[in-house]
mmCIF file of C-alpha atoms and ligand atoms in Angstrom:
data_model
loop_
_atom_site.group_PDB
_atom_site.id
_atom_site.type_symbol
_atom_site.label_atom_id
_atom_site.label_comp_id
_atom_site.label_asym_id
_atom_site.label_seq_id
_atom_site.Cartn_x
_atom_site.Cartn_y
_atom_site.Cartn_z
ATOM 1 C CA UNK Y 28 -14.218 14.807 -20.735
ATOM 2 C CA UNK Y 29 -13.195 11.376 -19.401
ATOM 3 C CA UNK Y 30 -11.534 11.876 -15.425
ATOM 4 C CA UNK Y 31 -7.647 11.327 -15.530
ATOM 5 C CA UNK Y 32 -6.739 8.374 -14.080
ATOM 6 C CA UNK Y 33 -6.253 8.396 -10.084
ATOM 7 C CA UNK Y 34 -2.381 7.302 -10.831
ATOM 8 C CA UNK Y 35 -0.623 7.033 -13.709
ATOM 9 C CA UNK Y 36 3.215 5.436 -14.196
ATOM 10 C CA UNK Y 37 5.231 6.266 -17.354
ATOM 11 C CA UNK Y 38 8.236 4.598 -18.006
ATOM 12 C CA UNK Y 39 9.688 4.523 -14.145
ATOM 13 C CA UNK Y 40 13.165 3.567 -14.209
ATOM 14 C CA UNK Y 41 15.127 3.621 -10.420
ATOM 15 C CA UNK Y 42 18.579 2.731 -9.973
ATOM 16 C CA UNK Y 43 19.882 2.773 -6.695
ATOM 17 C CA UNK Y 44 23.529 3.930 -5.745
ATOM 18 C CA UNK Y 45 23.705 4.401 -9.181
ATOM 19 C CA UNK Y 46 24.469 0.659 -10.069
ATOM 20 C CA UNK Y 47 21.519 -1.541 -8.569
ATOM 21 C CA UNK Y 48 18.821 -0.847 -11.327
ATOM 22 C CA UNK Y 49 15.770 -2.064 -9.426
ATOM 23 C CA UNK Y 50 12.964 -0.495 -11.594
ATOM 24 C CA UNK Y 51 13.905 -0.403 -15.458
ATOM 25 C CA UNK Y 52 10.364 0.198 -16.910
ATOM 26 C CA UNK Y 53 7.329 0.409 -15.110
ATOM 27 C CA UNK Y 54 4.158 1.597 -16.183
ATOM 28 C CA UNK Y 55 1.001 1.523 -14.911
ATOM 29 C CA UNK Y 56 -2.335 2.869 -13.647
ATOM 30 C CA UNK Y 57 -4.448 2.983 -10.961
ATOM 31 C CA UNK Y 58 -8.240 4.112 -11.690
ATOM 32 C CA UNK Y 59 -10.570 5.999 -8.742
ATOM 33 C CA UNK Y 60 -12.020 3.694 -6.750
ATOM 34 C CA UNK Y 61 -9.623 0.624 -7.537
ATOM 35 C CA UNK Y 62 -7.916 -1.908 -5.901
ATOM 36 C CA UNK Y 63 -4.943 -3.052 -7.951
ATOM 37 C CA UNK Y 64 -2.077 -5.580 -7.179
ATOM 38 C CA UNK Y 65 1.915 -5.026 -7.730
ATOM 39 C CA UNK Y 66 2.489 -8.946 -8.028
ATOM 40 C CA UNK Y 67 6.142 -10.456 -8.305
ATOM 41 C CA UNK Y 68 8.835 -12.375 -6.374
ATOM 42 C CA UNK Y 69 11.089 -11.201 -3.645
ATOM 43 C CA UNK Y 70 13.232 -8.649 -5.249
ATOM 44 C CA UNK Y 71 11.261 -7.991 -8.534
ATOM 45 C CA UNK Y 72 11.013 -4.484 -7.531
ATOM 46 C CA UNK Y 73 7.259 -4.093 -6.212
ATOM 47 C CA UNK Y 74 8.769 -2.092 -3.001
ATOM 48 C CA UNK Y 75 10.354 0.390 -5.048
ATOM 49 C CA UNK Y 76 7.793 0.972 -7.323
ATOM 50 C CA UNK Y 77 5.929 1.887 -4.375
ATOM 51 C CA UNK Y 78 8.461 4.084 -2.576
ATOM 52 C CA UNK Y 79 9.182 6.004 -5.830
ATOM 53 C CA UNK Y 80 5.463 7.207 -5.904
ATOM 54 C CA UNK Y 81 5.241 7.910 -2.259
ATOM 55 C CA UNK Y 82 8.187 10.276 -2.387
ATOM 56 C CA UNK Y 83 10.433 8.129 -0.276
ATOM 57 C CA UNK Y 84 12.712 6.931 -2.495
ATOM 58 C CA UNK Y 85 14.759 9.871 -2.674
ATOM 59 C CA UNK Y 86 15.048 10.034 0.923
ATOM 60 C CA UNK Y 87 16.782 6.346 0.820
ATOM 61 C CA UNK Y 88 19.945 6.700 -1.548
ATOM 62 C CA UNK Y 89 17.734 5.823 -4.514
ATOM 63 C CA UNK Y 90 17.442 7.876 -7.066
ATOM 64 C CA UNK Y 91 14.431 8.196 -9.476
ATOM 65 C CA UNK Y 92 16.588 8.167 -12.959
ATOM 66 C CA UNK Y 93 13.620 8.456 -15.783
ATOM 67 C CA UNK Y 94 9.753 8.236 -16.173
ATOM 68 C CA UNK Y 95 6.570 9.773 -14.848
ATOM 69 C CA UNK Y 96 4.332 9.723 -12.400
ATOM 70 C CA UNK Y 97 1.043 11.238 -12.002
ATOM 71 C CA UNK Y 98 -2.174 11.169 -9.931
ATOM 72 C CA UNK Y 99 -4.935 13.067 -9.552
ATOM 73 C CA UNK Y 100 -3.516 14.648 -13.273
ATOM 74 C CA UNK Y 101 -0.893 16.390 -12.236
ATOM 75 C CA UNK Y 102 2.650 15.431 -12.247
ATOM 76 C CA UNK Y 103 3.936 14.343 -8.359
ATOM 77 C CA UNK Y 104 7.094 13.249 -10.293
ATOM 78 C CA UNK Y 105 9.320 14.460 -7.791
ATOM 79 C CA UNK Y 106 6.921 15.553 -4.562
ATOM 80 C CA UNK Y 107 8.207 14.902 -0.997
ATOM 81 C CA UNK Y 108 6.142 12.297 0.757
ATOM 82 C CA UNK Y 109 4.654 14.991 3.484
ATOM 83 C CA UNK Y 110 2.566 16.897 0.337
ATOM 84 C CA UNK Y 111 1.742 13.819 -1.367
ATOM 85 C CA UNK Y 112 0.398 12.198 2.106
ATOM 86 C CA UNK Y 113 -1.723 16.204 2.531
ATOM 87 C CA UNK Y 114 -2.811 15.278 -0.479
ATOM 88 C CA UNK Y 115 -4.059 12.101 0.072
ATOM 89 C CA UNK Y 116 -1.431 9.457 -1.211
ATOM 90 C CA UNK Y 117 -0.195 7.374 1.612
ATOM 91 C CA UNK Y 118 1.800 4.727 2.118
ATOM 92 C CA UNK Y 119 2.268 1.733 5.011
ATOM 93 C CA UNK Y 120 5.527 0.258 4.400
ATOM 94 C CA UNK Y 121 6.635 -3.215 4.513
ATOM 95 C CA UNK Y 122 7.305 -4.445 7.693
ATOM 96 C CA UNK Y 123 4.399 -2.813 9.249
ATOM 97 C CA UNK Y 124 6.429 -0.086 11.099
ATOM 98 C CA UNK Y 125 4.418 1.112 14.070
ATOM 99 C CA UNK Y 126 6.032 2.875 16.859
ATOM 100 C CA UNK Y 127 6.079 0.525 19.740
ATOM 101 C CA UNK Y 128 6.314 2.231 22.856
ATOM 102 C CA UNK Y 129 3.038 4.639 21.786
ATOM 103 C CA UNK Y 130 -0.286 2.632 22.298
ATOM 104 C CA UNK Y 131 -2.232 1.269 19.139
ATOM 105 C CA UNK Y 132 -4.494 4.644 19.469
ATOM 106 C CA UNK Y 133 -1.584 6.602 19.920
ATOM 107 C CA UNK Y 134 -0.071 5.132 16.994
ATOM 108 C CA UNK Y 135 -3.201 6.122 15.259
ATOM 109 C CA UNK Y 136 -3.341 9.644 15.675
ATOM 110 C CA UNK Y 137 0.131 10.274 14.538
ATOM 111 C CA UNK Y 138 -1.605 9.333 10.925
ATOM 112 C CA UNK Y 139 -3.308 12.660 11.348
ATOM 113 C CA UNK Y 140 -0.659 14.912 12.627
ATOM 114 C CA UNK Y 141 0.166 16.418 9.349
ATOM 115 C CA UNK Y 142 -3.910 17.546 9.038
ATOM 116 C CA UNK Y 143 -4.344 19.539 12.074
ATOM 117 C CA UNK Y 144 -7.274 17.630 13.224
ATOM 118 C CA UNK Y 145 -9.713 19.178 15.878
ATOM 119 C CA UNK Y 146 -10.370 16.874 18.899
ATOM 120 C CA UNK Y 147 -13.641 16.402 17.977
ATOM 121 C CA UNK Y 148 -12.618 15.130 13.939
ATOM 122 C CA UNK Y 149 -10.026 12.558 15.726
ATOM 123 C CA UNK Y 150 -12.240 11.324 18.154
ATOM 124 C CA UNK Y 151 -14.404 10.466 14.655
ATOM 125 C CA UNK Y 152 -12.038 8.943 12.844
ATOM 126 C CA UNK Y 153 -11.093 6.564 15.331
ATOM 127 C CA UNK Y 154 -14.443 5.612 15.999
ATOM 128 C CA UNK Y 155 -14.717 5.082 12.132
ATOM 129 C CA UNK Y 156 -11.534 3.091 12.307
ATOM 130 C CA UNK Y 157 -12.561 1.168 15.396
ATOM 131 C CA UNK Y 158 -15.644 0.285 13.323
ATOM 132 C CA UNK Y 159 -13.675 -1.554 10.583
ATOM 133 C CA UNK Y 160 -11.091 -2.773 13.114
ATOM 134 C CA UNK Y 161 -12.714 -4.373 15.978
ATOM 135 C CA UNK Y 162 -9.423 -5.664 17.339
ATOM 136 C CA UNK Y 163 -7.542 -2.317 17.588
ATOM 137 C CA UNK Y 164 -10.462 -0.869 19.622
ATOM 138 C CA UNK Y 165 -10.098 -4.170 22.248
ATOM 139 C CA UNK Y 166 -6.380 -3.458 21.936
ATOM 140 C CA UNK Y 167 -6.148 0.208 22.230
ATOM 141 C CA UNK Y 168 -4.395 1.019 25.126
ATOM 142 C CA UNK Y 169 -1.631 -1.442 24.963
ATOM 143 C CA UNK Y 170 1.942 -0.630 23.658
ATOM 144 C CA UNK Y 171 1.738 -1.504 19.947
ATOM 145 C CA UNK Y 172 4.916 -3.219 20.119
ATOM 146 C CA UNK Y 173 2.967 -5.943 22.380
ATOM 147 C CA UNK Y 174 0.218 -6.299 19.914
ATOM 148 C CA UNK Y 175 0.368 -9.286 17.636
ATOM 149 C CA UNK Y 176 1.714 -9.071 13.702
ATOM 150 C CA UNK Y 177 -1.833 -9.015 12.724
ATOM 151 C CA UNK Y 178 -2.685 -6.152 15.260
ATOM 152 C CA UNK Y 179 -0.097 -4.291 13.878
ATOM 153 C CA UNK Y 180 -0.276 -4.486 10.141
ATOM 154 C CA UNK Y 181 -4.138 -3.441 10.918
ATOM 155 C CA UNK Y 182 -2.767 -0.596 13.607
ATOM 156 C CA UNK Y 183 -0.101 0.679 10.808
ATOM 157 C CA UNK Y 184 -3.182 0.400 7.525
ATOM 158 C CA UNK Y 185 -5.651 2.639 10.447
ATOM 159 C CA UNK Y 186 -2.644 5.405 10.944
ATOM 160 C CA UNK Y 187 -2.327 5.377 7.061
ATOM 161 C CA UNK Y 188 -6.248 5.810 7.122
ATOM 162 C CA UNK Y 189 -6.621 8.587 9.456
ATOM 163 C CA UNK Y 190 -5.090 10.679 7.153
ATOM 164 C CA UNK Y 191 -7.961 9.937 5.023
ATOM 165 C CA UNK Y 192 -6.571 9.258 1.722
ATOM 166 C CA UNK Y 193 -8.083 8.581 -1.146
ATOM 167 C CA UNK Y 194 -5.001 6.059 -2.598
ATOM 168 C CA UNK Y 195 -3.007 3.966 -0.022
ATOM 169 C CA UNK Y 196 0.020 2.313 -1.162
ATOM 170 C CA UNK Y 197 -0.261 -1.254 0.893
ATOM 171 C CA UNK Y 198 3.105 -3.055 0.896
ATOM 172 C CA UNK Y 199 2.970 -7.409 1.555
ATOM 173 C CA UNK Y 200 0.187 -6.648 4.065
ATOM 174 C CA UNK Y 201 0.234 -10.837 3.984
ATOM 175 C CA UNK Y 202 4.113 -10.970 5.125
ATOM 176 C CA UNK Y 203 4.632 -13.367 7.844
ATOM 177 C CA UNK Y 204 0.780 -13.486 9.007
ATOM 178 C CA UNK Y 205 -1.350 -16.064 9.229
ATOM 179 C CA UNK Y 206 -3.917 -16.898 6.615
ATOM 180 C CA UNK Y 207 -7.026 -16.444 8.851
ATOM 181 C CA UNK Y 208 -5.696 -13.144 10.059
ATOM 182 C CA UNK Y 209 -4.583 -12.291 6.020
ATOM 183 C CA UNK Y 210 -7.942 -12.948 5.205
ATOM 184 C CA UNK Y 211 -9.659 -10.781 7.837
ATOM 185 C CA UNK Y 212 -7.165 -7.729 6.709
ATOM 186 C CA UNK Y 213 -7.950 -8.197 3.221
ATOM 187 C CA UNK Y 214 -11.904 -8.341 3.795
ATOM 188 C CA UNK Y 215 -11.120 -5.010 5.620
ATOM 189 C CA UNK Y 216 -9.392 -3.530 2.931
ATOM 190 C CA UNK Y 217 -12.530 -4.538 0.398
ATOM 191 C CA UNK Y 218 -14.505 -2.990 2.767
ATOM 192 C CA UNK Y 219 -12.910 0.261 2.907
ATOM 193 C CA UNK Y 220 -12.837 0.140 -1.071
ATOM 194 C CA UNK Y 221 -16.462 -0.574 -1.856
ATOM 195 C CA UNK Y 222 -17.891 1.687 1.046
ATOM 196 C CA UNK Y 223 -15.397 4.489 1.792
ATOM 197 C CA UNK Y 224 -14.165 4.621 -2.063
ATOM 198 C CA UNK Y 225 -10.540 4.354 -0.943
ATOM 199 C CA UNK Y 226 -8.529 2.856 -3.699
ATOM 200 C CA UNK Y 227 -5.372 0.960 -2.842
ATOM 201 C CA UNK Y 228 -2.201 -0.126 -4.974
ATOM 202 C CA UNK Y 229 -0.985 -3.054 -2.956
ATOM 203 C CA UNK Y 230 1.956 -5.094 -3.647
ATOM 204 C CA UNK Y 231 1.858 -8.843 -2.838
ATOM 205 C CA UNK Y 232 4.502 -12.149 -3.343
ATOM 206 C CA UNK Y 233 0.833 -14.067 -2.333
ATOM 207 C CA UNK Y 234 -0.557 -13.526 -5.909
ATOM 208 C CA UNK Y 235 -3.170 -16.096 -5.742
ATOM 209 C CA UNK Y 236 -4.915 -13.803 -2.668
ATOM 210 C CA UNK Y 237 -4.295 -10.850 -3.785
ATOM 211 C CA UNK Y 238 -5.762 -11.523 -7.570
ATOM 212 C CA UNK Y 239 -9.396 -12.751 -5.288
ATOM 213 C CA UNK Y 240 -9.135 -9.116 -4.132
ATOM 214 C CA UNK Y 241 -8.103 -6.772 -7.022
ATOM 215 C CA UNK Y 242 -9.786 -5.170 -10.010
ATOM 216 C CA UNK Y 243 -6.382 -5.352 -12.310
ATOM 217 C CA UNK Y 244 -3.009 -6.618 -11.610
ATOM 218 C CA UNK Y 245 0.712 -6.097 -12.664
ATOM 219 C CA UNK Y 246 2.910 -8.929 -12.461
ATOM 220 C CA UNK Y 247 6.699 -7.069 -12.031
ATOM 221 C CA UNK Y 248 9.767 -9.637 -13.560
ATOM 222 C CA UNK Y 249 13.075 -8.016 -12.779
ATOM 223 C CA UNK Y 250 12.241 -4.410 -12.762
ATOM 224 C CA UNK Y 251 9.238 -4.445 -15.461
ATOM 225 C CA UNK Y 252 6.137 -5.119 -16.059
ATOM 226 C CA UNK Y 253 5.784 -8.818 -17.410
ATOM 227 C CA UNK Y 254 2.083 -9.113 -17.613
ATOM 228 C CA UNK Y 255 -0.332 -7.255 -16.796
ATOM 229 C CA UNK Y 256 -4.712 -7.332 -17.173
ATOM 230 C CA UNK Y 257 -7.882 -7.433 -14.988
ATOM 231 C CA UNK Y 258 -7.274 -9.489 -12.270
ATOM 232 C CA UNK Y 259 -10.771 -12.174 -13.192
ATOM 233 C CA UNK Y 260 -8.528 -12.865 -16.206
ATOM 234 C CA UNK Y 261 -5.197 -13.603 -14.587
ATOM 235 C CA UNK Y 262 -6.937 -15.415 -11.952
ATOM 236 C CA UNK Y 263 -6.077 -19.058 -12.617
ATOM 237 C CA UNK Y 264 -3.200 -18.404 -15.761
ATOM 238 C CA UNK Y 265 -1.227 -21.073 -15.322
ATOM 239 C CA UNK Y 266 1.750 -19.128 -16.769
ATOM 240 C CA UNK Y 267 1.463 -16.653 -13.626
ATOM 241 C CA UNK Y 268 3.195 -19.040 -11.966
ATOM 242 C CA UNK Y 269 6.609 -18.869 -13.989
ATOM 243 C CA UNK Y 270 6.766 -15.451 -12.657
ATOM 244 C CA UNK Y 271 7.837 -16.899 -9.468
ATOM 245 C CA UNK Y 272 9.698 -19.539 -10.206
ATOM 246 C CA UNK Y 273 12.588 -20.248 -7.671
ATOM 247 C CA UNK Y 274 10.308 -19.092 -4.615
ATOM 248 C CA UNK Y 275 10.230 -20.492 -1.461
HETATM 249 P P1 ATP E 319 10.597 -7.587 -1.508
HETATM 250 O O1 ATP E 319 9.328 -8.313 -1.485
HETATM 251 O O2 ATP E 319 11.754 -8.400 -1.026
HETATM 252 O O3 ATP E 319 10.558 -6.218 -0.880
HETATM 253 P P2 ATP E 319 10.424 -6.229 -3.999
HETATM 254 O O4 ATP E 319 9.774 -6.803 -5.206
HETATM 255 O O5 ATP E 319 9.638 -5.271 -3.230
HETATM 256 O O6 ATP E 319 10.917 -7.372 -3.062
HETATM 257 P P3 ATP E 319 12.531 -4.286 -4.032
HETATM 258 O O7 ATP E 319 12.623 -4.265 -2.540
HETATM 259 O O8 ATP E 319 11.932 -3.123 -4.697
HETATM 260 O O9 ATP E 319 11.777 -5.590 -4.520
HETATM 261 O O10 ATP E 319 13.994 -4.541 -4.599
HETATM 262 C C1 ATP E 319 14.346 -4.477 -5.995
HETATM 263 C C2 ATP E 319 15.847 -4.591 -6.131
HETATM 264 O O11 ATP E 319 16.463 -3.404 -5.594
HETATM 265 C C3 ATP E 319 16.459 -5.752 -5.385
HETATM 266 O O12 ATP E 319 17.510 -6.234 -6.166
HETATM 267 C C4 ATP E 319 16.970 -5.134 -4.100
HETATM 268 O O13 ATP E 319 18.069 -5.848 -3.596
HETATM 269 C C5 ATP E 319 17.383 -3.733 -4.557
HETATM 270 N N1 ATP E 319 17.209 -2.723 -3.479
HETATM 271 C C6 ATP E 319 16.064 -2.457 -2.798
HETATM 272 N N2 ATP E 319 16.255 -1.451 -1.925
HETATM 273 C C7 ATP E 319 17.555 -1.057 -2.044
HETATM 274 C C8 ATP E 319 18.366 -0.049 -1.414
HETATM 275 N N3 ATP E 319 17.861 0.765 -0.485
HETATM 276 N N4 ATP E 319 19.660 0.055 -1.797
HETATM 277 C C9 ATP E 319 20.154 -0.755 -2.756
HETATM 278 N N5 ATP E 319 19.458 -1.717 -3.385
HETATM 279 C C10 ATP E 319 18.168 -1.877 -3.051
#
């Protein structure tokens, strides 16, 4: 029998505050041991998309109003973020989010509070993250909130890691960083694909990066899905562009 895909979308409509329809059909999938790109403009809906599998939409006045969602199988349709992140589903949000009076490794170990690590599995994992982010072992005793934009996107991606997921939901980890620093996150986040097997859904307005980095890509157009295919074929569509038409 063929393995279910890792994460499956059917049909996700969201309407938030029950007039803002930000999602009005959105399917897709995410296969074990892929990295796959939410593409679109500002607004298109990728942040949703993202927050309605996590669990967190709910929690912010929106409200889930059709559609599926699956992963591992088995319907998470409606799961609180807490058992999906147990259960290996995490997210890091836009806007990196780290707390910034804990330290960078403090910061870190509050992505395995919810598994009841034993000192001696923590100290591990932050070695292991350490490994794949040089930087936030130089850096980890100072406050995170004196840490640079690129030190914290990579602090906030290592919390989502020590919970050691198997499907991380990466929201514009390019937003208001520069390129060099971009690229070294995204090298990171191949890395952690091809030798860890972590699969990640990320969701990017920089489509021409994030298509050198995925296996498959949707492009989202107001709330749906407007095109969609491996990413070496949309690579280089001149059409891709239309999609974001009246950006910046
Ligand atoms: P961005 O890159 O700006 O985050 P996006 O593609 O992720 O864009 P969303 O943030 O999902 O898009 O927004 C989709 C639509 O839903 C937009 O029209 C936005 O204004 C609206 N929206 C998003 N969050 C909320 C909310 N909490 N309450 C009401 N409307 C919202």
């Amino acid at each position: 029998m063929s393995q279910p895909p890792l994460l499956e979308l059917e049909q996700i409509k969201v309407v938030y505050n029950q007039v803002i329809l930000a999602v009005s059909d959105i399917s897709l999938r995410v296969d074990a041991g892929q990295i796959v790109a939410l593409l679109g403009a500002n607004g298109a809906g990728k942040s949703t998309t993202l927050k309605t599998i996590s669990g967190l939409v709910s929690a912010e006045r929106g409200q889930l109003a059709a559609g599926a969602i699956r992963y591992q199988g088995e319907a998470i349709t409606h799961a609180p973020a807490a058992q999906l992140a147990a259960r290996g589903l995490v997210q890091v949000l836009e806007g990196r989010h780290c707390f910034a009076h804990l330290t960078v490794e403090e910061n870190l170990i509050t992505g395995a509070l919810a598994r009841r690590a034993s000192r001696a599995e923590l100290a591990a994992d932050l070695a292991r993250i350490y490994d794949y982010f040089p930087r936030l072992k130089t850096r980890r005793h100072s406050q995170a909130g004196y840490t640079s934009g690129g030190e914290q996107q990579m602090t906030a991606i290592g919390r989502a890691l020590m919970a050691r997921p198997r499907l991380v939901l990466l929201d514009e980890p390019s937003m208001g960083l520069a390129p060099r620093i971009v690229e070294e996150i995204f090298d990171i986040v191949r890395q952690l694909n091809q030798q860890e097997g972590v699969s990640f859904l990320l969701a990017e307005q920089n489509a021409n990066l994030a298509l050198r980095y995925a296996d498959a890509a949707y492009i989202i157009e107001n709330g749906r899905v407007g095109l969609a295919g491996p990413a070496a074929e949309l690579r280089g569509r001149p059409d891709i562009q239309a999609y974001y038409l009246g950006q910046a």
